[in-house]
Coordinates of C-alpha atoms in Angstrom, one line a residue:
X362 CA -105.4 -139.8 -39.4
X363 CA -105.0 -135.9 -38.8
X364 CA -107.6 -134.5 -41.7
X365 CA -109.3 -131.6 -41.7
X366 CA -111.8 -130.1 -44.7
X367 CA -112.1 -126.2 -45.9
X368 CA -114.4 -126.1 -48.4
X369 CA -114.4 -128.7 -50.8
X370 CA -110.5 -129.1 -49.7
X371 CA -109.4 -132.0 -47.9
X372 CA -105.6 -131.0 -46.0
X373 CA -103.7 -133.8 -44.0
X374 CA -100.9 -136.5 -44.5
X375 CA -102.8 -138.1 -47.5
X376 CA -102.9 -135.1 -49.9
X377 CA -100.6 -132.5 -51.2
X378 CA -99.6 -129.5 -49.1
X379 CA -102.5 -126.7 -49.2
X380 CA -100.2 -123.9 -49.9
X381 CA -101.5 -120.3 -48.7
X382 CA -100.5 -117.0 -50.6
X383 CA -101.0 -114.6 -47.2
X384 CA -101.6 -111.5 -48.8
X385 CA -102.4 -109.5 -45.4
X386 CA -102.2 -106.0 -45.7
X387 CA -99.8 -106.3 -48.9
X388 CA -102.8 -103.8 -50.6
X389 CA -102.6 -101.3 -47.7
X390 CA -106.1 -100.6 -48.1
X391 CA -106.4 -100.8 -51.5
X392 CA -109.4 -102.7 -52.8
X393 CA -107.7 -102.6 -56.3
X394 CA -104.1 -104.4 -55.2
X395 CA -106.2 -106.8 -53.4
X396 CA -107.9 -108.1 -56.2
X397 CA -104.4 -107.7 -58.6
X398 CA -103.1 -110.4 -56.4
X399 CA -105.9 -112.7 -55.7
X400 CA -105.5 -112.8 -59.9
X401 CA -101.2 -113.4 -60.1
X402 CA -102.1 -115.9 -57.3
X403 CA -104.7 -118.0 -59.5
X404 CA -102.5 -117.3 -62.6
X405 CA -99.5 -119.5 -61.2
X406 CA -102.0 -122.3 -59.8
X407 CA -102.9 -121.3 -56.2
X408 CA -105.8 -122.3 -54.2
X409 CA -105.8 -120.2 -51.1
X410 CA -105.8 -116.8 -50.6
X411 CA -105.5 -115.2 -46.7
X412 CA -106.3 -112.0 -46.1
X413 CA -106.3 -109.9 -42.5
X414 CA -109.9 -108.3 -40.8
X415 CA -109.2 -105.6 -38.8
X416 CA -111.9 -103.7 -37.1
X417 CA -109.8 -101.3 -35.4
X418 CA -111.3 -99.6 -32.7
X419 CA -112.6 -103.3 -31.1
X420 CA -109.3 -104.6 -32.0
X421 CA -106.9 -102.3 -29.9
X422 CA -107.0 -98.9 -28.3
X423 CA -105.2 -95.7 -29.6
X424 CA -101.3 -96.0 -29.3
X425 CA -97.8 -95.1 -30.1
X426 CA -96.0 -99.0 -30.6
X427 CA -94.0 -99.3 -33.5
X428 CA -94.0 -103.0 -34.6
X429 CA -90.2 -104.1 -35.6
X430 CA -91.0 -104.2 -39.1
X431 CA -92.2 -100.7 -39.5
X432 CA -91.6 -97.0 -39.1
X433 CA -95.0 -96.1 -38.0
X434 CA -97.6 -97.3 -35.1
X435 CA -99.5 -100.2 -35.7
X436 CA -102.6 -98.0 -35.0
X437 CA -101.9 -95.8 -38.2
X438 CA -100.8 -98.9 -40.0
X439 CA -104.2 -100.8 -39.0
X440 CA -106.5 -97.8 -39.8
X441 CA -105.1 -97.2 -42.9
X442 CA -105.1 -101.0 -44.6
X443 CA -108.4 -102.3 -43.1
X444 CA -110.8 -102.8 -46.2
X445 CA -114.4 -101.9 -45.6
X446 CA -116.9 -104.8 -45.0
X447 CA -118.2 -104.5 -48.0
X448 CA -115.2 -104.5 -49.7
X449 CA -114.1 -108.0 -48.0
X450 CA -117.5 -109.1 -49.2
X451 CA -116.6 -108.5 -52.4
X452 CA -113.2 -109.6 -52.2
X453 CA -114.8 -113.2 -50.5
X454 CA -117.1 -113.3 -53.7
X455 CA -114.5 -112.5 -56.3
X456 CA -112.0 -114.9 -55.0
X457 CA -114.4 -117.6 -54.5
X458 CA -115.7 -117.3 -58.1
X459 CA -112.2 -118.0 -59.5
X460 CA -112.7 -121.8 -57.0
X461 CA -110.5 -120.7 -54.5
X462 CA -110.4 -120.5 -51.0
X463 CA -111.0 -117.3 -49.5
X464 CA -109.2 -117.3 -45.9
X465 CA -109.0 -114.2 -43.5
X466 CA -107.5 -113.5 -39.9
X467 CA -109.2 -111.9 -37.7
X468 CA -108.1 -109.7 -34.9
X469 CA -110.7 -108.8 -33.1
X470 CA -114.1 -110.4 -31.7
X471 CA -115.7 -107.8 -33.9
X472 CA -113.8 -109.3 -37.3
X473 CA -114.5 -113.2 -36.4
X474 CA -118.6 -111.9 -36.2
X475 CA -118.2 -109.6 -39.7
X476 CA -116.2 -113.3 -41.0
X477 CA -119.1 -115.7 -39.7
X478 CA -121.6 -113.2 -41.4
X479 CA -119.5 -113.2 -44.6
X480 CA -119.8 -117.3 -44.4
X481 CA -116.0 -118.1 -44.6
X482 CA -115.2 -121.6 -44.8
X483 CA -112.9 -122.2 -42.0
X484 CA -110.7 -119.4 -39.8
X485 CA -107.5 -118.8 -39.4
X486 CA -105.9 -117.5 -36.4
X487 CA -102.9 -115.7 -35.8
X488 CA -99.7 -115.9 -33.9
X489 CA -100.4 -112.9 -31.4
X490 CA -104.4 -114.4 -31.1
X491 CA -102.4 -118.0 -30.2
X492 CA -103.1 -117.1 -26.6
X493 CA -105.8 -115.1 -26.9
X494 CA -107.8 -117.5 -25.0
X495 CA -111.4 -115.8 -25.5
X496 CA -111.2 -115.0 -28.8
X497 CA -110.1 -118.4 -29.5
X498 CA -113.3 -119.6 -27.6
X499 CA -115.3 -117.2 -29.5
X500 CA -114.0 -118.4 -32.8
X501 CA -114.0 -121.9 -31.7
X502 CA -118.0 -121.5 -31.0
X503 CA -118.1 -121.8 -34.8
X504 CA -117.0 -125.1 -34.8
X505 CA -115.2 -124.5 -38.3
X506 CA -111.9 -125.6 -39.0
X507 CA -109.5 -123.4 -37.4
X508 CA -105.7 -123.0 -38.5
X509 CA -103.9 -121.3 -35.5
X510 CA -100.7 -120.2 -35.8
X511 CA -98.1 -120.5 -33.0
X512 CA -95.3 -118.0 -33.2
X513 CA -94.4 -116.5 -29.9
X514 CA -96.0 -119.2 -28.0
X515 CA -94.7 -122.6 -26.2
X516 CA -96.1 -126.3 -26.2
X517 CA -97.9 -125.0 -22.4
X518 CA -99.3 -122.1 -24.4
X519 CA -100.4 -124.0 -27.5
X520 CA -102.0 -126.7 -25.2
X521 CA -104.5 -124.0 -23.6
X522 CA -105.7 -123.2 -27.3
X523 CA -105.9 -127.1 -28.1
X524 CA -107.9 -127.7 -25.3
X525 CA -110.3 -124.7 -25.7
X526 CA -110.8 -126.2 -30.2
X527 CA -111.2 -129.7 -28.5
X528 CA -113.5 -128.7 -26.0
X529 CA -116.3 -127.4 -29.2
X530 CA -114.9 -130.5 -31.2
X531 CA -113.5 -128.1 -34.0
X532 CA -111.3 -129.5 -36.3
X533 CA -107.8 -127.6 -36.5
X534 CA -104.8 -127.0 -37.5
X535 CA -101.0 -125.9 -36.1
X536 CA -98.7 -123.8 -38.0
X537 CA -95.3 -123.8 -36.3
X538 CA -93.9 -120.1 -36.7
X539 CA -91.0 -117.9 -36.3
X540 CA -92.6 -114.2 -35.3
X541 CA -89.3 -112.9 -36.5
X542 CA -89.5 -110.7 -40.0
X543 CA -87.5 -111.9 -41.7
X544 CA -86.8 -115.1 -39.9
X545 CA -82.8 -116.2 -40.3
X546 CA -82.8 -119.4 -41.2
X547 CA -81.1 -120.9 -37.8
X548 CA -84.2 -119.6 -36.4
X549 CA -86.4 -121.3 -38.4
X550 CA -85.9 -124.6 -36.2
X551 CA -88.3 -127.4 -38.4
X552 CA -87.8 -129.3 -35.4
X553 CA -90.5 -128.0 -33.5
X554 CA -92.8 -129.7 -35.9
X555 CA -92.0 -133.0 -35.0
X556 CA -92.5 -131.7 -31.0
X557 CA -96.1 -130.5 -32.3
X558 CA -96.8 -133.9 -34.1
X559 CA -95.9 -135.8 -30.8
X560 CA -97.5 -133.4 -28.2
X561 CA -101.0 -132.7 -30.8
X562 CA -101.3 -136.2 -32.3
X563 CA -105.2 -135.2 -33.8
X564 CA -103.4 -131.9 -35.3
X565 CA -102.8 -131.4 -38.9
X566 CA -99.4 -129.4 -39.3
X567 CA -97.8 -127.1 -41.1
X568 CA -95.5 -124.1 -41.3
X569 CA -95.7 -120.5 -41.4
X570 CA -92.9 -118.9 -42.8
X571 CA -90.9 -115.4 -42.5
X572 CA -87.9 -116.2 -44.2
X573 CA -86.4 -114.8 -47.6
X574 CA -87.0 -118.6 -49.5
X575 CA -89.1 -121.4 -49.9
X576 CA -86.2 -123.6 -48.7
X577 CA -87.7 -123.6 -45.2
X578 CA -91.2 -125.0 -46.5
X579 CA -89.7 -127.3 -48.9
X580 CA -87.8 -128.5 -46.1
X581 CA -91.1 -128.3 -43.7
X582 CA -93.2 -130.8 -46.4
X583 CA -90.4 -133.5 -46.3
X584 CA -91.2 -133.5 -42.2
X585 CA -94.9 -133.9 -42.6
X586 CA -96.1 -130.5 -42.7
X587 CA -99.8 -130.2 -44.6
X588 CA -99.7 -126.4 -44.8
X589 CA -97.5 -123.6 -46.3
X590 CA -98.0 -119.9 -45.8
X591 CA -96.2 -117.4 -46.8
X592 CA -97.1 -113.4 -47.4
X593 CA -97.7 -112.9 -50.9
X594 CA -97.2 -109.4 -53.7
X595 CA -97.8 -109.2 -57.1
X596 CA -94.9 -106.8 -56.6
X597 CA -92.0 -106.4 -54.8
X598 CA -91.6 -102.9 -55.5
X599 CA -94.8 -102.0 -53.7
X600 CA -95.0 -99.9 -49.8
X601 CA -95.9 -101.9 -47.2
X602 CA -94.1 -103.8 -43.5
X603 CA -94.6 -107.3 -44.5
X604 CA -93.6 -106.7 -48.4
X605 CA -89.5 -107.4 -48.1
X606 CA -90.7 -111.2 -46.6
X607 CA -93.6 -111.7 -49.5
X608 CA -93.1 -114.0 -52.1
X609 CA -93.8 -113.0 -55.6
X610 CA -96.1 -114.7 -58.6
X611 CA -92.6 -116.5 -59.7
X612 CA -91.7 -117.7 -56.0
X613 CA -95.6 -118.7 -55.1
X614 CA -95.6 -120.5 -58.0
X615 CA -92.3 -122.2 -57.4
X616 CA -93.6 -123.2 -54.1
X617 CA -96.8 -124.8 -55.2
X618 CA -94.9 -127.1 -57.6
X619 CA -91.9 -127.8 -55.4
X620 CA -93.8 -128.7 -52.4
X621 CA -96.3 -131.6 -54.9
X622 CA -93.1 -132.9 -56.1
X623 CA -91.7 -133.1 -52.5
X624 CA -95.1 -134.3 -51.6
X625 CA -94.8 -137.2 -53.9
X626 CA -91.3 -138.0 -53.5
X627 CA -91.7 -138.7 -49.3
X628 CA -92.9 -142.2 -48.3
X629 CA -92.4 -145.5 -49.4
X630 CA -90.5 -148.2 -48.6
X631 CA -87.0 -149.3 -49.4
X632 CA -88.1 -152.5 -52.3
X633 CA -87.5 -153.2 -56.0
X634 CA -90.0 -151.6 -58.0
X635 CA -91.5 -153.1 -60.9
X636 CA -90.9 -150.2 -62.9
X637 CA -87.1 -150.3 -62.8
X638 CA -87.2 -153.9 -64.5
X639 CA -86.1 -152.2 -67.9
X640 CA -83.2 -150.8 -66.3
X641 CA -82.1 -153.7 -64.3
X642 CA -82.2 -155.5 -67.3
X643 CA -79.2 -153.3 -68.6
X644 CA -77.6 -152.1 -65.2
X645 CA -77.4 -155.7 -63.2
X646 CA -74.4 -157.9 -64.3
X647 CA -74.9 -161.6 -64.7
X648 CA -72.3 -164.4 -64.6
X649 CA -70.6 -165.3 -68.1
X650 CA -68.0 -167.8 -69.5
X651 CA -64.6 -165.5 -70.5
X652 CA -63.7 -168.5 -72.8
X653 CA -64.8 -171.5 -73.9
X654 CA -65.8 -174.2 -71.0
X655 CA -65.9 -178.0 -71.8
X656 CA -68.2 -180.2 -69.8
X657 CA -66.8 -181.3 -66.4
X658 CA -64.2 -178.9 -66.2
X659 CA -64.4 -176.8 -63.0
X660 CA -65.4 -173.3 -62.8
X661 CA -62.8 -170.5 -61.5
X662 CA -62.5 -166.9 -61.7
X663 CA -60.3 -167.3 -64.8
X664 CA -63.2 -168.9 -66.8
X665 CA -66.2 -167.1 -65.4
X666 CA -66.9 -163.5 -64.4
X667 CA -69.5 -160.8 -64.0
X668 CA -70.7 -158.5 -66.8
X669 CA -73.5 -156.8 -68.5
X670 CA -76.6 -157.3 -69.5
X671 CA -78.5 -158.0 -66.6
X672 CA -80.8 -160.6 -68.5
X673 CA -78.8 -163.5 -67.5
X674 CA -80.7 -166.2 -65.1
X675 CA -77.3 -166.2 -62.7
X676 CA -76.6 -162.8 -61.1
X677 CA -73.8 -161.5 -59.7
X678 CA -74.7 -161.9 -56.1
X679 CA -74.2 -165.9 -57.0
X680 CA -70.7 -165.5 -58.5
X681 CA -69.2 -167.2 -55.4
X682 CA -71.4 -169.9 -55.2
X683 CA -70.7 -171.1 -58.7
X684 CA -66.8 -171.2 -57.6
X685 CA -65.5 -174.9 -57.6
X686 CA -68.2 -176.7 -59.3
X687 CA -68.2 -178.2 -62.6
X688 CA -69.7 -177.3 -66.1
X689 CA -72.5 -180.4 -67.0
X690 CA -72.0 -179.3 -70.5
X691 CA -70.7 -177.6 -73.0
X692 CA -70.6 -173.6 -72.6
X693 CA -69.7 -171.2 -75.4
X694 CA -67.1 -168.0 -74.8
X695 CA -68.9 -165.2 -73.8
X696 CA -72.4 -167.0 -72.6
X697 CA -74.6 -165.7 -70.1
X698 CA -74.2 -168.9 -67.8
X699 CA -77.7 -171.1 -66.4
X700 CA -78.0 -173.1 -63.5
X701 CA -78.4 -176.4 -66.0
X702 CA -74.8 -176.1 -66.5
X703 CA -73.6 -176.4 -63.3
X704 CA -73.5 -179.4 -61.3
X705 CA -75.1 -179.5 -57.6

């Protein structure tokens, strides 16, 4: 069975979906915002909180790219949201006092070493990293869970990661993912998880999510997926590239109870449950006499039917089987007919 553990957390098939409020760089540096919405996320119920390391100058060099998303370079955006290590020691402390799980990408070999100092519980790993074979290895070293996204990247691509996490035995997770912000929802394609689930049979999966809903991940839960992550702000309103995809504390909290109920609702088999005795006893139709029937005479449709309550002994599906034979008795109008008053 795909399981892995992060912290005290178990997350495969067997238990509910471990949904992840990804607050990234939401606080744009801002030790204070960070903290607001580790608190809206435990107010509506949610056990994971992700946050983004970025030690800059070991992440990237100096340069001029604007990502999609954003109207400046993702060296000026970087530089100016990257929290202090102390800071994301605090932030690790405070979130784990509240009994949550304190998650945090890193993008550099420099932020998987300040994590692994810091003691996190299991990594996660972005899209861009997916194929970022030595920092993979590097992180993989740990041998803690790892949850590796795979936007931008193919089954061939993915299988180079696997193969590096399986090599150091670490137990791990895929997030299928759309590197699109926001992600339309034809280009969501759910269907790739069931390609993951075939390819990556010892893989927990779930779904990382840039569109404008939950209807993706609601979707994503009724095809097996154990993980849901999408960014997270305590308010709409606030600057920042990835705010216009983040969920609010309303949204995140209509995530967490949608995708338990969907949780609950999958499986099973197609049987009569004991519990819907009280309303089979209503619902089902039994056969009856429409008049009075003396003994011997023969049963037809003009003397017997189908009706209501379903408490009878003969139910409907019998009707035809009853057709031609003959009463052994007496049988009042309106009687919920027994197989004693038929003859064989």
């Amino acid at each position: 069975m795909r399981e892995i553990t992060i912290g005290n957390r178990k997350v495969g098939p067997n238990h509910p979906p471990l949904v992840i409020a990804e607050i990234g760089i939401n606080h744009e540096g801002s030790f204070e915002k960070a903290i607001q919405m580790v608190d809206d996320a435990f107010e509506v119920g949610c056990e994971c909180v992700k946050f983004q390391t970025h030690v800059v100058h070991d992440e990237m060099v100096p340069n001029n790219v604007i990502p999609g998303n954003a109207e400046e370079s993702i060296w000026d955006i970087m530089s100016r949201c990257a929290l202090s290590k102390e800071e994301e020691y605090r932030l690790k402390e405070y979130t784990e006092s509240k009994g949550m799980i304190f998650l945090s990408t890193p993008f550099s070999r420099a932020a998987a070493v300040q994590l692994e100092e810091m003691g996190v519980v299991a990594y996660k790993i972005g899209s861009g990293e997916c194929n970022n074979y030595p920092l993979v290895e590097h992180i993989a070293r740990y041998r803690k869970p790892i949850i590796l996204s795979t936007g931008m990247n193919d089954i061939n691509s993915i299988k180079k990661s696997v193969d590096i996490l399986r090599k150091y035995n670490t137990p791990y997770a895929l997030l299928h993912c759309t590197s699109i912000y926001p992600t339309p929802y034809d280009k969501v394609r759910l269907g790739a998880l069931e390609e993951l689930r075939d390819t990556f049979p010892d893989a927990v999966l779930g779904l990382s999510d840039h569109s404008l809903s939950n209807y993706p991940s609601f979707g994503a839960v009724a095809l097996g997926a154990s993980i849901l992550e999408r960014h997270f702000t305590s308010d709409k309103n606030w600057p920042g590239p990835d705010i216009p995809i983040s969920m609010d504390p309303k949204e995140l909290k209509e995530l967490i109870e949608g995708s338990f109920a969907i949780f609950q609702a999958i499986g099973g088999r197609k049987e009569i449950l004991e519990a819907e005795q009280p309303t089979i006893n209503f619902a089902y139709a039994c056969v009856v006499t429409l008049r009075d029937i003396e003994a011997g005479e023969e049963l037809t449709m003009e003397n017997i039917w189908v009706k209501r309550p379903g408490t009878g002994e003969i139910k409907a599906e019998h009707f035809n089987s009853l057709l031609g034979k003959k009463a052994t008795t007496n049988i009042k109008k309106d009687e919920q007919v027994r197989w004693e008053y038929i003859s064989e």
